mmCIF file of C-alpha atoms in Angstrom:
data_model
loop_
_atom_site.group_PDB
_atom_site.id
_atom_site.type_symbol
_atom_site.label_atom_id
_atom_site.label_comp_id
_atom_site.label_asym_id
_atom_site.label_seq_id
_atom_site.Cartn_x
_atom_site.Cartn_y
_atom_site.Cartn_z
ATOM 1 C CA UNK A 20 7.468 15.696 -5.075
ATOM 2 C CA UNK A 21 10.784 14.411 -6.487
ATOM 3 C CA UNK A 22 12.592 16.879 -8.881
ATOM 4 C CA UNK A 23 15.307 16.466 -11.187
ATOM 5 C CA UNK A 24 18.545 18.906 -10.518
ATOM 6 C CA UNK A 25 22.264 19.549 -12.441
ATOM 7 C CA UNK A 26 24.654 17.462 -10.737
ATOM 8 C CA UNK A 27 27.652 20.033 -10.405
ATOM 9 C CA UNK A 28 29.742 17.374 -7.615
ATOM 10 C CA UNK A 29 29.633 14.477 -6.128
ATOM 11 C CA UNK A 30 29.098 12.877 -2.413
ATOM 12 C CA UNK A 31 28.883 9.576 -1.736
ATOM 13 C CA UNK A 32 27.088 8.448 -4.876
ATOM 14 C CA UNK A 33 27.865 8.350 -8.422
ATOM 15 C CA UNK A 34 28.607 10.738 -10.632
ATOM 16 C CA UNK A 35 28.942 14.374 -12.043
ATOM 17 C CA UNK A 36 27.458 13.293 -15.191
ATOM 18 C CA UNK A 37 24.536 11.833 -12.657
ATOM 19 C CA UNK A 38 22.671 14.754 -13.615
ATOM 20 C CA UNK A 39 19.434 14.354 -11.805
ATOM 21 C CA UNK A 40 20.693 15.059 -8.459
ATOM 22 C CA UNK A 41 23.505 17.001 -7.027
ATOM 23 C CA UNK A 42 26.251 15.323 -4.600
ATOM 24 C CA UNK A 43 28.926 17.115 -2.642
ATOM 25 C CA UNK A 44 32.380 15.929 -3.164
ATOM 26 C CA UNK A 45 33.781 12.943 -2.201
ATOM 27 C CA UNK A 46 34.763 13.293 1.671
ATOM 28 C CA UNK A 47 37.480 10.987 1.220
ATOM 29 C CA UNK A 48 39.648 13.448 -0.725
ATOM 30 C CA UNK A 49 39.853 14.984 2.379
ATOM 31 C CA UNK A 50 41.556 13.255 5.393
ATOM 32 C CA UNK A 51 41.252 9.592 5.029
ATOM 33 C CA UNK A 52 43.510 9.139 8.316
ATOM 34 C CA UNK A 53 40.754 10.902 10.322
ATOM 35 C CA UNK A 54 37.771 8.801 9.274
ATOM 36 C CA UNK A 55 36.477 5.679 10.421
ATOM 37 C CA UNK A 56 36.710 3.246 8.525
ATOM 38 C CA UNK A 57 33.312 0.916 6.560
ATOM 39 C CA UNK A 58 32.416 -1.527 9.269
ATOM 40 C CA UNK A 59 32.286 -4.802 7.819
ATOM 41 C CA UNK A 60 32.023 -6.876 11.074
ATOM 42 C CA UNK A 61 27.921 -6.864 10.842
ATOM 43 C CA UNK A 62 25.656 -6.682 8.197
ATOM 44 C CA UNK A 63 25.606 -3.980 5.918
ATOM 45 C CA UNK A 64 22.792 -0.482 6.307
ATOM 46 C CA UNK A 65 22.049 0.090 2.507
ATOM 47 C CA UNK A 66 20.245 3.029 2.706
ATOM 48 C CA UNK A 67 17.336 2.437 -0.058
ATOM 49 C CA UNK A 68 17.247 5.475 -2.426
ATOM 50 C CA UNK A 69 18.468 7.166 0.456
ATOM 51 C CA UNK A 70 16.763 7.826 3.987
ATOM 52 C CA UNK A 71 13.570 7.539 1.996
ATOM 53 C CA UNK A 72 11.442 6.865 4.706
ATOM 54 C CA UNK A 73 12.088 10.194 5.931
ATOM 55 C CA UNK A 74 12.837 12.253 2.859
ATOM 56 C CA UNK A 75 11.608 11.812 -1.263
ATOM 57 C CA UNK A 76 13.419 9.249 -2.160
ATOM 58 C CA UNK A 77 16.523 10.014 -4.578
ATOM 59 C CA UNK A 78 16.917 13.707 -3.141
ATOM 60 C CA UNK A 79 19.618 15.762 -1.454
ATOM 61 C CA UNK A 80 17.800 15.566 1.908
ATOM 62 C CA UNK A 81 17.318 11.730 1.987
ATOM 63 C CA UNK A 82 20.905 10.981 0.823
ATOM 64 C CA UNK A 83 22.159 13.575 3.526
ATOM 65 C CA UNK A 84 19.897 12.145 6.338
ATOM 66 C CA UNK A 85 21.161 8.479 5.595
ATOM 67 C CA UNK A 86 24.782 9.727 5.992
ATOM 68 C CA UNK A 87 23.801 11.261 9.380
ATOM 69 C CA UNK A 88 21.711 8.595 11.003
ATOM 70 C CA UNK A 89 24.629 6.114 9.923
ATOM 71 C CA UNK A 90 24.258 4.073 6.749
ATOM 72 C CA UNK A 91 27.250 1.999 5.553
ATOM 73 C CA UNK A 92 25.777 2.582 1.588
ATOM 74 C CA UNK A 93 23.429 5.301 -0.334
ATOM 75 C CA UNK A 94 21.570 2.937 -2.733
ATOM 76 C CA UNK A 95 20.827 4.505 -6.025
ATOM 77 C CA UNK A 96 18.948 4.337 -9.264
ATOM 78 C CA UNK A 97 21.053 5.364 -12.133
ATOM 79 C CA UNK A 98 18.727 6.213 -16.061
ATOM 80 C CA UNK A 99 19.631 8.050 -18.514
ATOM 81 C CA UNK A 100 18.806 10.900 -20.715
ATOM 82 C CA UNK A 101 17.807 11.488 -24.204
ATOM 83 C CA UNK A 102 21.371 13.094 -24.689
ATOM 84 C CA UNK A 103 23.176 10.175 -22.728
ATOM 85 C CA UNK A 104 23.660 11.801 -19.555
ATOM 86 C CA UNK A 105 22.968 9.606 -16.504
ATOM 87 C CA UNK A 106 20.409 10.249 -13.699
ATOM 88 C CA UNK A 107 19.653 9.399 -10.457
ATOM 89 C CA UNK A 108 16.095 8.530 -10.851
ATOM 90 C CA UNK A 109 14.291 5.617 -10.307
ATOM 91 C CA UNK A 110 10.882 5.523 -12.428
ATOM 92 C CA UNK A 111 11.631 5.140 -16.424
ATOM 93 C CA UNK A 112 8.840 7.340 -16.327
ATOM 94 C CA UNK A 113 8.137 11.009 -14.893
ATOM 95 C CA UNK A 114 4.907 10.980 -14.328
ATOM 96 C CA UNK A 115 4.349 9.581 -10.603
ATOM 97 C CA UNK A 116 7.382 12.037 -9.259
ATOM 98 C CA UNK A 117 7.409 15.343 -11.121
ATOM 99 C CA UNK A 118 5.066 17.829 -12.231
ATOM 100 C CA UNK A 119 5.394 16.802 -16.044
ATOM 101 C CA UNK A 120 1.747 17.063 -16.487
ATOM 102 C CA UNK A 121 1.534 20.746 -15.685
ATOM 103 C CA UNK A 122 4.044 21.672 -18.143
ATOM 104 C CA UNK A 123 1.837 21.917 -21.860
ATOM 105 C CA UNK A 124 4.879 22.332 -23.842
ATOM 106 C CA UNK A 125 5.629 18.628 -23.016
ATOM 107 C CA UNK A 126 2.161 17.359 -23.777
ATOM 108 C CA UNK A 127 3.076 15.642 -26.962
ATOM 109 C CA UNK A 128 6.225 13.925 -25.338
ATOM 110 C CA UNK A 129 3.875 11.316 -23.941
ATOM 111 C CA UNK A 130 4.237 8.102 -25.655
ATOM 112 C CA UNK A 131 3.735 4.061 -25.296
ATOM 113 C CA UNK A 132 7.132 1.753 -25.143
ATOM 114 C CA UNK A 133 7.141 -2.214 -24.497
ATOM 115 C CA UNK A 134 9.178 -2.496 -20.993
ATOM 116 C CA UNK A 135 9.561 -5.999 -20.207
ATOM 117 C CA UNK A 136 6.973 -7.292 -22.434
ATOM 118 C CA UNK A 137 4.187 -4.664 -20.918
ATOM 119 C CA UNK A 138 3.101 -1.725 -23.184
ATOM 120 C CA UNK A 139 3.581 1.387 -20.257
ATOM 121 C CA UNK A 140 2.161 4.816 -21.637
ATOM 122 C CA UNK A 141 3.647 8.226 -19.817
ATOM 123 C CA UNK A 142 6.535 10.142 -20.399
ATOM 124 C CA UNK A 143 9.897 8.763 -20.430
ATOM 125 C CA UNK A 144 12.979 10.218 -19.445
ATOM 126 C CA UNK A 145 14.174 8.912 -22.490
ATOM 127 C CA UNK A 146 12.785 11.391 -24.680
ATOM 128 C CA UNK A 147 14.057 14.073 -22.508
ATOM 129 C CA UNK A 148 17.507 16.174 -22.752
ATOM 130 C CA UNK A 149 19.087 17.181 -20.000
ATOM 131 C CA UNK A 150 18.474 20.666 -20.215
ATOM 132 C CA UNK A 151 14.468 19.892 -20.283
ATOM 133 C CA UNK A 152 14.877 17.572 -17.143
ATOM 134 C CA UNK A 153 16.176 20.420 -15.229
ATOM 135 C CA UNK A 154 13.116 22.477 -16.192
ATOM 136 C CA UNK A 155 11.129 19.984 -14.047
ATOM 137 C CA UNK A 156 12.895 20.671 -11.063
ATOM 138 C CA UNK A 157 11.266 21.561 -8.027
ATOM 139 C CA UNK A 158 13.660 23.090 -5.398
ATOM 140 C CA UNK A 159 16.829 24.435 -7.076
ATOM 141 C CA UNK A 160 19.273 24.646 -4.182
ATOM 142 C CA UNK A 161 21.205 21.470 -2.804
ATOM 143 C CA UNK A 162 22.170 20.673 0.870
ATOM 144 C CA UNK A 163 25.097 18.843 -0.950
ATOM 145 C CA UNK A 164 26.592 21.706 -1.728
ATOM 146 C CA UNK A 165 26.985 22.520 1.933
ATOM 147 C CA UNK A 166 30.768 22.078 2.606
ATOM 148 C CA UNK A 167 30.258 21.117 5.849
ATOM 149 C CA UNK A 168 29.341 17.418 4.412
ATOM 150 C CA UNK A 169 32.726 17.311 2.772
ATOM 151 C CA UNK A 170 34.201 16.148 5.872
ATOM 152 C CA UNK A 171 31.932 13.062 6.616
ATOM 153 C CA UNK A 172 33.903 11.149 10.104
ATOM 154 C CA UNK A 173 33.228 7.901 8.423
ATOM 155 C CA UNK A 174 33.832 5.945 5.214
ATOM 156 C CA UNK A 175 30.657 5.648 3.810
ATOM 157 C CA UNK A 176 29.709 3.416 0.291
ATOM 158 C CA UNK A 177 27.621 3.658 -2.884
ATOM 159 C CA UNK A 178 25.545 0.964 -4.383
ATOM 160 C CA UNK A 179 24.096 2.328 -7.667
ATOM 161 C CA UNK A 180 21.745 0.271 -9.713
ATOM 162 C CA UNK A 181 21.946 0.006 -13.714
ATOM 163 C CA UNK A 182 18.056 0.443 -14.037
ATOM 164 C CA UNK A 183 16.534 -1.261 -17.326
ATOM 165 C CA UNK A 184 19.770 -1.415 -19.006
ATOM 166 C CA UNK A 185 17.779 -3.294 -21.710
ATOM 167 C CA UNK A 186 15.916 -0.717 -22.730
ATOM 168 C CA UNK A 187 17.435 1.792 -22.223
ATOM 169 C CA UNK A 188 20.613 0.771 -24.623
ATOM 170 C CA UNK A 189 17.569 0.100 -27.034
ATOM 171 C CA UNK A 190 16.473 4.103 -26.920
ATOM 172 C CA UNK A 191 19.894 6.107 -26.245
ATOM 173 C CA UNK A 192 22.737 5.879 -27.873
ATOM 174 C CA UNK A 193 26.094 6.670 -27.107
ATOM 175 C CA UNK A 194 29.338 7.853 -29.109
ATOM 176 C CA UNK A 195 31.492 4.785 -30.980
ATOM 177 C CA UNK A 196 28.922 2.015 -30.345
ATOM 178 C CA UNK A 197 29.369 2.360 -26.324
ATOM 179 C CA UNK A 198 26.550 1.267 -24.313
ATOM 180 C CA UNK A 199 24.762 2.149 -21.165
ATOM 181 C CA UNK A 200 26.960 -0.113 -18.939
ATOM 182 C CA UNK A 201 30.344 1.211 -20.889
ATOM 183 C CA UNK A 202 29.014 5.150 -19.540
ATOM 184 C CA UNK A 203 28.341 3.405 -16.348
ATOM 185 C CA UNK A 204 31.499 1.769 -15.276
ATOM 186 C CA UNK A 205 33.946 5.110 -16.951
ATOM 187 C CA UNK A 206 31.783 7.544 -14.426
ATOM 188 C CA UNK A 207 33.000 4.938 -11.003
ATOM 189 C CA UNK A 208 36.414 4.846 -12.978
ATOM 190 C CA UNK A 209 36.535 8.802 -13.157
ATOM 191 C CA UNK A 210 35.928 8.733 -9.725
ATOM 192 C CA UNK A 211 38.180 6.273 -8.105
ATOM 193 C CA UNK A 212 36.043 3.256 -7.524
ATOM 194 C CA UNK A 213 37.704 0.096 -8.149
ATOM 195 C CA UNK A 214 39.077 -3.151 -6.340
ATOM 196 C CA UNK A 215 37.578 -6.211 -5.735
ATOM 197 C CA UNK A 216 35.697 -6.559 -2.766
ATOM 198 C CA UNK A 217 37.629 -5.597 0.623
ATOM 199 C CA UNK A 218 40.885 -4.998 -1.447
ATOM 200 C CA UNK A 219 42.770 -1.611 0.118
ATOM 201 C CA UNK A 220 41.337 0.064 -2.698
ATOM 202 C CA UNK A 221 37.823 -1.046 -2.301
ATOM 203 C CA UNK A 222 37.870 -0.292 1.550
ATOM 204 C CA UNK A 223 38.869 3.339 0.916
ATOM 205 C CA UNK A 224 35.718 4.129 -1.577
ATOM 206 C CA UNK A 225 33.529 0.983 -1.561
ATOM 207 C CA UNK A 226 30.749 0.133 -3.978
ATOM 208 C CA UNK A 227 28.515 -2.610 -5.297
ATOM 209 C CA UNK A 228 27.193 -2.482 -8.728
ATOM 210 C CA UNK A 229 23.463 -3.645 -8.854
ATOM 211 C CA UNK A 230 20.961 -4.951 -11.705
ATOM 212 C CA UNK A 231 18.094 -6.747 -12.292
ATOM 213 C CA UNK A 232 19.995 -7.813 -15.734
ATOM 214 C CA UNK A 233 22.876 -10.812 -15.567
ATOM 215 C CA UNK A 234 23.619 -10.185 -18.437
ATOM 216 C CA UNK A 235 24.506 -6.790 -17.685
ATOM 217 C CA UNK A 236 26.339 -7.620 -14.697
ATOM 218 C CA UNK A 237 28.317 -10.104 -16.931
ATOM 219 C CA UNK A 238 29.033 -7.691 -19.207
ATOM 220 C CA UNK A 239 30.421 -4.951 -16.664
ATOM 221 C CA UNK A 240 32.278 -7.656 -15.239
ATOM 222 C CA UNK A 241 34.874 -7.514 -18.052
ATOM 223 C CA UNK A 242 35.190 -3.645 -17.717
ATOM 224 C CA UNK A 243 35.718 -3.805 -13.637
ATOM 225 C CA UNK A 244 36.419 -5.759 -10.369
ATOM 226 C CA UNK A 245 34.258 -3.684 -8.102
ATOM 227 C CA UNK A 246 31.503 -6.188 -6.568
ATOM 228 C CA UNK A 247 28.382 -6.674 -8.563
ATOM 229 C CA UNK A 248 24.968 -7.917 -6.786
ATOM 230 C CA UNK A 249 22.585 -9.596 -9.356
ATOM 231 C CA UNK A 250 18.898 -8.314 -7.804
ATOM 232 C CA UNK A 251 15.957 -11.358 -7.738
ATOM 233 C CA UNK A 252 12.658 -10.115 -8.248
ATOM 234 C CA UNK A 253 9.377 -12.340 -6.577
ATOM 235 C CA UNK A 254 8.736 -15.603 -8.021
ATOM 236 C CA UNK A 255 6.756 -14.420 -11.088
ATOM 237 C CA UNK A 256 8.775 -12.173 -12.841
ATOM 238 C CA UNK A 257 11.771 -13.137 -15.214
ATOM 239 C CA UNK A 258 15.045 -11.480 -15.458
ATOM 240 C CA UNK A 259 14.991 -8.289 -17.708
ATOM 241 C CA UNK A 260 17.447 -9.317 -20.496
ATOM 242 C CA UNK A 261 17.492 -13.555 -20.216
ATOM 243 C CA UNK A 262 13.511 -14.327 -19.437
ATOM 244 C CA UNK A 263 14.940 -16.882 -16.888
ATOM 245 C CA UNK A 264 12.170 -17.818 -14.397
ATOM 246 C CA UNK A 265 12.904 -17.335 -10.686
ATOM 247 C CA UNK A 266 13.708 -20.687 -10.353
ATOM 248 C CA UNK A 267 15.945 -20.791 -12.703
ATOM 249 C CA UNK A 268 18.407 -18.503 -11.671
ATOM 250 C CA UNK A 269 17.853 -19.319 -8.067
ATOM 251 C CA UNK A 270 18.948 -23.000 -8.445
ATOM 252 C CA UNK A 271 22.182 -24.882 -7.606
ATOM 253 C CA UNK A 272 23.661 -24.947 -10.981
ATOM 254 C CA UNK A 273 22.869 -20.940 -11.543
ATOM 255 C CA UNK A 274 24.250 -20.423 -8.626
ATOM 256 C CA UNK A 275 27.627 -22.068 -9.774
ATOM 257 C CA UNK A 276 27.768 -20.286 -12.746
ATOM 258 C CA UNK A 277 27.094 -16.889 -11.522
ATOM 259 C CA UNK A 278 29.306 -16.840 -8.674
ATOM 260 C CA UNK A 279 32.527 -16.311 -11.020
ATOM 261 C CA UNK A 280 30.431 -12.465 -11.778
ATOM 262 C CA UNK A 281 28.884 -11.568 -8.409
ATOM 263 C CA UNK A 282 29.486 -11.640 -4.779
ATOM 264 C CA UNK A 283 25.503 -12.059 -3.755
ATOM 265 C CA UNK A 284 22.815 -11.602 -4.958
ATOM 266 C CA UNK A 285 19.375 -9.152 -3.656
ATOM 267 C CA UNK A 286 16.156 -10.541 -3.361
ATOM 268 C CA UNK A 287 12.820 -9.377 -2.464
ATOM 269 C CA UNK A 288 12.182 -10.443 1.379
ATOM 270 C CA UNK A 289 9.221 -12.638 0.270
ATOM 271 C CA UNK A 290 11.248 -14.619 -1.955
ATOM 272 C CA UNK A 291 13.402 -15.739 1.282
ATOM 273 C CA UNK A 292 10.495 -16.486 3.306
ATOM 274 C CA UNK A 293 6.927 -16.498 2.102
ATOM 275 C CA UNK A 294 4.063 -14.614 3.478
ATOM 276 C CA UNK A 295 0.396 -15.764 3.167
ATOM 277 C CA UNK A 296 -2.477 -13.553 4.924
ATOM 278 C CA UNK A 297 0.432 -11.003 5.774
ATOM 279 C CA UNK A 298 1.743 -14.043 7.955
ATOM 280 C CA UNK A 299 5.463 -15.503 7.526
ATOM 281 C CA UNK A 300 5.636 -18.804 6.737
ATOM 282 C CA UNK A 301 8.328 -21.279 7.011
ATOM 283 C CA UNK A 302 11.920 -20.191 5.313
ATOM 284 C CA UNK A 303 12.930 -21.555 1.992
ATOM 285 C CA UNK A 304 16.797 -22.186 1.870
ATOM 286 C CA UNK A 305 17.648 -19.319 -0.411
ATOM 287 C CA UNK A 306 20.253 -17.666 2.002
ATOM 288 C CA UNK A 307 21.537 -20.910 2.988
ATOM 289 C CA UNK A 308 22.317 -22.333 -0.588
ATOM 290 C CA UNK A 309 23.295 -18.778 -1.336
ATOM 291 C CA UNK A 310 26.171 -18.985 1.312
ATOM 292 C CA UNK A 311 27.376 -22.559 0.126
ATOM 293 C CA UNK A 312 28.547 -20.730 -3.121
ATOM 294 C CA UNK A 313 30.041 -18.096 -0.893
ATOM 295 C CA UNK A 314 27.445 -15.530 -2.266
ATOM 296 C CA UNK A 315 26.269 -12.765 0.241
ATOM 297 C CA UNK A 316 22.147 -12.058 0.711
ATOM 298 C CA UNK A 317 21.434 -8.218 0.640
ATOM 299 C CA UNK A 318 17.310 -8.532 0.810
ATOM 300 C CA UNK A 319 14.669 -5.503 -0.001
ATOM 301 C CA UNK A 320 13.338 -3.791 1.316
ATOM 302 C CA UNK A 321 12.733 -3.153 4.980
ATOM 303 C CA UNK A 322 10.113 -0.261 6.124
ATOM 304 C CA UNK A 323 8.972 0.619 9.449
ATOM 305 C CA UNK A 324 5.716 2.059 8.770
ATOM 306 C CA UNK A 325 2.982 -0.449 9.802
ATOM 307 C CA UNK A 326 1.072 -1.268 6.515
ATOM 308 C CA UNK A 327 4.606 -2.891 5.435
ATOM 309 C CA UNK A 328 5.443 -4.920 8.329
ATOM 310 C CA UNK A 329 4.425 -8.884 8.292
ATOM 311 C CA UNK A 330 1.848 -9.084 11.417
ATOM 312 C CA UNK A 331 4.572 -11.736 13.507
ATOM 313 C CA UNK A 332 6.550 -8.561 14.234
ATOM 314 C CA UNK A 333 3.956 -7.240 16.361
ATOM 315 C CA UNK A 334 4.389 -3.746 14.481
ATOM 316 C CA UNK A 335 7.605 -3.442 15.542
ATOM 317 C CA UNK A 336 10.523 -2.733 13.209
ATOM 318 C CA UNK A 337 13.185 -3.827 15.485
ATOM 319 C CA UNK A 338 11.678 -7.512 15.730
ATOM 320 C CA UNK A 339 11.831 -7.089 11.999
ATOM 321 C CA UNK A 340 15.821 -6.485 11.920
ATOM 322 C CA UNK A 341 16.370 -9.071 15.093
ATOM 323 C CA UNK A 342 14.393 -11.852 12.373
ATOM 324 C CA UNK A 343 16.234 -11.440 9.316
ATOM 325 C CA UNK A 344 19.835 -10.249 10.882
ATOM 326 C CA UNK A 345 19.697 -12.968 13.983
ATOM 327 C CA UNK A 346 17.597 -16.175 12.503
ATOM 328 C CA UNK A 347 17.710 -16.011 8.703
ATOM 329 C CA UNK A 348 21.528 -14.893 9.041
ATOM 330 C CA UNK A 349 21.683 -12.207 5.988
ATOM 331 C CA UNK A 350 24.538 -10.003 5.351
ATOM 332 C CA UNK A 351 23.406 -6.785 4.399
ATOM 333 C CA UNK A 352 19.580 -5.383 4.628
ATOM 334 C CA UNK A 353 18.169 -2.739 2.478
ATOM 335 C CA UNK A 354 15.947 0.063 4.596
ATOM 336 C CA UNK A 355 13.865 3.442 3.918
ATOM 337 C CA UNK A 356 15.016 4.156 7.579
ATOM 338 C CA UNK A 357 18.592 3.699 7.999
ATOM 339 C CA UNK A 358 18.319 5.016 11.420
ATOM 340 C CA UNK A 359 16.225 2.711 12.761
ATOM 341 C CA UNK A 360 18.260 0.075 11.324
ATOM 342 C CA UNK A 361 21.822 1.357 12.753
ATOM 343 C CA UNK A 362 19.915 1.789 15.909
ATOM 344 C CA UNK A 363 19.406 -1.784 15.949
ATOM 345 C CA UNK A 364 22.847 -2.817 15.464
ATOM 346 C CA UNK A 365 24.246 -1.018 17.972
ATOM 347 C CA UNK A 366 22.274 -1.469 20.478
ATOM 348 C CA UNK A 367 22.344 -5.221 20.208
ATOM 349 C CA UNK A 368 25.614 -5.926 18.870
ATOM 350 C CA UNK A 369 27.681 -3.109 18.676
ATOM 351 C CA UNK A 370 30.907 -4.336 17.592
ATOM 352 C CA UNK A 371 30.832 -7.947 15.911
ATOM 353 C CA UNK A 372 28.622 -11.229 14.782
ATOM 354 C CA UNK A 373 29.607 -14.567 14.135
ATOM 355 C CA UNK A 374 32.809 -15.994 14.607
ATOM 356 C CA UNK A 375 35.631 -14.451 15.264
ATOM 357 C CA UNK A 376 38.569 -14.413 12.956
ATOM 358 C CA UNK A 377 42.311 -11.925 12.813
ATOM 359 C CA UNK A 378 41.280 -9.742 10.445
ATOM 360 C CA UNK A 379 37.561 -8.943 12.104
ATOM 361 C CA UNK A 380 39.368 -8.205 14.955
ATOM 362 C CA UNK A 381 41.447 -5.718 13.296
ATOM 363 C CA UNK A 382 38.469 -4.231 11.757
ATOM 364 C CA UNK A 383 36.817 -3.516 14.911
ATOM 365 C CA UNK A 384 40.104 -2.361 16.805
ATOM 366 C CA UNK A 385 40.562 0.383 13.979
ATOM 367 C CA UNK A 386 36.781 1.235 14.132
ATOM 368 C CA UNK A 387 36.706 1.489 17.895
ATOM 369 C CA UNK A 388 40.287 3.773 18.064
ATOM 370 C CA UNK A 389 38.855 6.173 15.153
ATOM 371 C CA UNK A 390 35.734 6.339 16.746
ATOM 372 C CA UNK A 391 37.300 7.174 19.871
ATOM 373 C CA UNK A 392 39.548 9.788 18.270
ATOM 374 C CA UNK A 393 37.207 11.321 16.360
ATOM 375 C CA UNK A 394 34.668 12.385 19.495
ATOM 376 C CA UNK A 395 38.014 14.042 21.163
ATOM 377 C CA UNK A 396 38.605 16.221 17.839
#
C-alpha cells in the first residue's frame, strides 16, 4: 500500500516541500570529483515512479532500489495539497493507494470533480492539508534518511511530472496569484537545477520537466531552461489544457512549433507502433519525424512481467529493450525495472551507440576512468 510521509530532505528527486515522500540529500553536495558522471552516450534508464516493478511505486524503497540497480533518472509525479504543498503522488485521488476508507473522520471528504471532461468521485488530495496526508501514512521511517545514500558513486537525474496542472491551479491556490507551475519551477530553483540541456550546470544535477499540458510546459518555459518533455497520450485522448487531438500535436507543423519549448517529447509505446491482438504491427514514423525536428523520443512504459509484454517478444523483456533501443532507435525508455533495463545496456553495448563524435568520446573516457577509480576506493 502506498503511504504519504513528511519530506524532511531531499535525494535525487524534487523537493523538501515534496511532502509526500521523504528524499535524502542531494549526493552531489558531497564530492562531485569522485562520482561518475550521467552517461549520455546510450539511451537514457528513467526509472518510472521509481523501481516500481519491484517496490510501491512513489516510495523510499523503489526510489532507493532504482539508484542501486543503475537508473540514469527517478521519474516522479508531483500534486499538491489543499495547503499548497507539493507531493509526490501520482493518483489525484487516494483511494486506490492508501487506506482513506478506513479512516471515518474523512468520510465526508469524498466528493465528485470534472477531470478532463469525466465526473471522477473519491477523495482528492486536494481537499487534504498536509498535516491530514501524513495521518494516512503507512510506514513512518525512511531508508532515505540512511546517510549511507548521501554518497551515491554516480550522477544520477530527476524527471518530475507536473500532474493535472489544470486542475489542480483550478482547486489550490497559492500566495500573490502564483500558480502550480510558479511553486514548481522555485522548488528545482531552491535546489540547484538549472541549465539547458547538457550545459555544465545541467550535467552536474540533470532534470527534465514533464507534462501532459503544453501549455504548461510553455508556460514554465519562461521561468527556466532546464529541458521540458511534452508527454503524448494514445490516439484518443486530447491534451489536458488545449483539447488538441493526437494528431494534432503529433504532426509536422506542431512539431515546428513546439520544438522552440521542448527537447522531445514521451509517448505511450502503442502510439509508436501499434498493437492489434497483443501483436506489433508495422511502425508509424513518430520517432523518425520526431528526430527531423531534433526532438528526442522517451516512450512509456516498459514492464517485464508477462501480461504487459506484446507476444513478438517471446516473453522476454530483453527482446523488448533490443526492439525499441536497436530498430525503432529511441533515446531514452521509461521502465518499472530499471535493472533489467541497465542490464541490457551493458551487456550489449556497454560504452556507446551510433556514431561517434569528440565530445561522446570524452563522455565515455571520463565515465570509464571514474568508474575505474571508484572500484579501487
Amino acid at each position: 500500500m502506498t503511504s504519504v510521509r513528511t519530506v524532511s530532505s531531499i535525494l535525487l528527486l524534487l523537493l523538501v516541500e515534496c511532502a509526500a515522500r521523504p528524499f535524502y540529500p542531494l549526493p552531489s553536495r558531497r564530492n562531485d570529483r569522485s562520482k561518475q558522471p550521467l552517461q549520455t552516450f546510450r539511451p537514457y534508464n528513467i526509472a518510472h515512479r521509481g523501481s516500481s516493478g519491484e517496490f510501491p511505486e512513489e516510495t523510499a524503497s523503489a526510489y532507493k532500489r532504482a539508484i542501486e540497480e543503475g537508473a540514469d533518472f527517478i521519474e516522479t509525479d508531483i500534486l499538491a495539497s489543499k495547503d499548497g504543498i507539493l507531493i509526490c503522488f501520482h493518483d489525484l485521488t487516494l483511494d486506490a493507494t492508501t487506506d482513506i476508507a478506513q479512516h471515518k473522520k474523512f468520510e465526508s471528504r469524498k466528493r465528485t470533480y470534472e477531470v478532463q471532461g469525466k465526473n471522477i468521485t473519491g477523495y482528492f488530495t486536494i481537499d487534504f492539508t498536509l498535516e491530514e496526508l501524513k495521518s494516512l501514512r503507512v510506514n513512518q521511517r525512511s531508508p532515505f534518511r540512511d546517510q549511507q545514500y548521501n554518497g551515491a558513486p554516480r550522477v544520477v537525474g530527476i524527471y518530475p511530472e507536473i500532474k493535472n496542472p489544470v486542475f489542480i491551479n483550478q482547486h489550490v491556490k497559492w500566495p500573490i496569484g502564483k500558480k502550480f507551475e510558479d511553486k514548481f519551477v522555485d522548488t528545482l530553483k531552491k535546489y540547484g537545477y538549472k541549465g539547458t540541456y547538457l550545459s555544465k550546470q545541467w550535467l552536474k544535477q540533470p532534470a527534465f520537466i514533464q507534462s501532459f499540458a503544453p501549455t504548461s510546459l510553455i508556460y514554465i518555459s519562461h521561468l527556466t531552461d532546464l529541458p521540458k518533455i511534452l508527454l503524448i497520450d494514445d490516439a484518443t485522448t486530447p491534451t489536458q489544457d488545449t483539447n488538441q487531438s493526437y494528431w494534432e500535436i503529433t504532426s509536422n507543423s506542431y512539431f515546428d512549433f513546439i520544438k522552440d519549448y521542448v527537447v522531445g517529447i514521451g509517448p505511450w509505446k502503442d502510439s509508436i507502433v501499434p498493437a492489434s491482438n497483443n501483436y506489433l504491427q508495422t511502425p508509424t514514423d513518430l520517432v523518425t519525424r520526431s528526430h527531423a525536428y531534433n526532438l528526442q523520443v522517451h516512450p512509456f512504459t516498459c514492464r517485464n512481467e508477462n501480461v504487459f509484454l506484446h507476444f513478438n517478444f517471446s516473453q522476454d523483456p530483453y527482446n523488448e529493450y533490443e526492439y525499441w533501443i536497436k530498430k525503432i532507435g529511441v533515446d531514452g525508455l521509461f521502465t518499472d525495472f530499471t535493472g533489467s533495463l541497465h542490464h541490457y545496456q551493458e551487456w550489449t553495448n556497454p560504452f556507446s551507440m551510433g556514431e561517434e563524435s569528440a565530445s561522446k568520446l570524452l563522455d565515455k573516457i571520463a565515465y570509464m576512468i571514474s568508474k575505474f577509480r571508484n572500484s579501487y576506493n
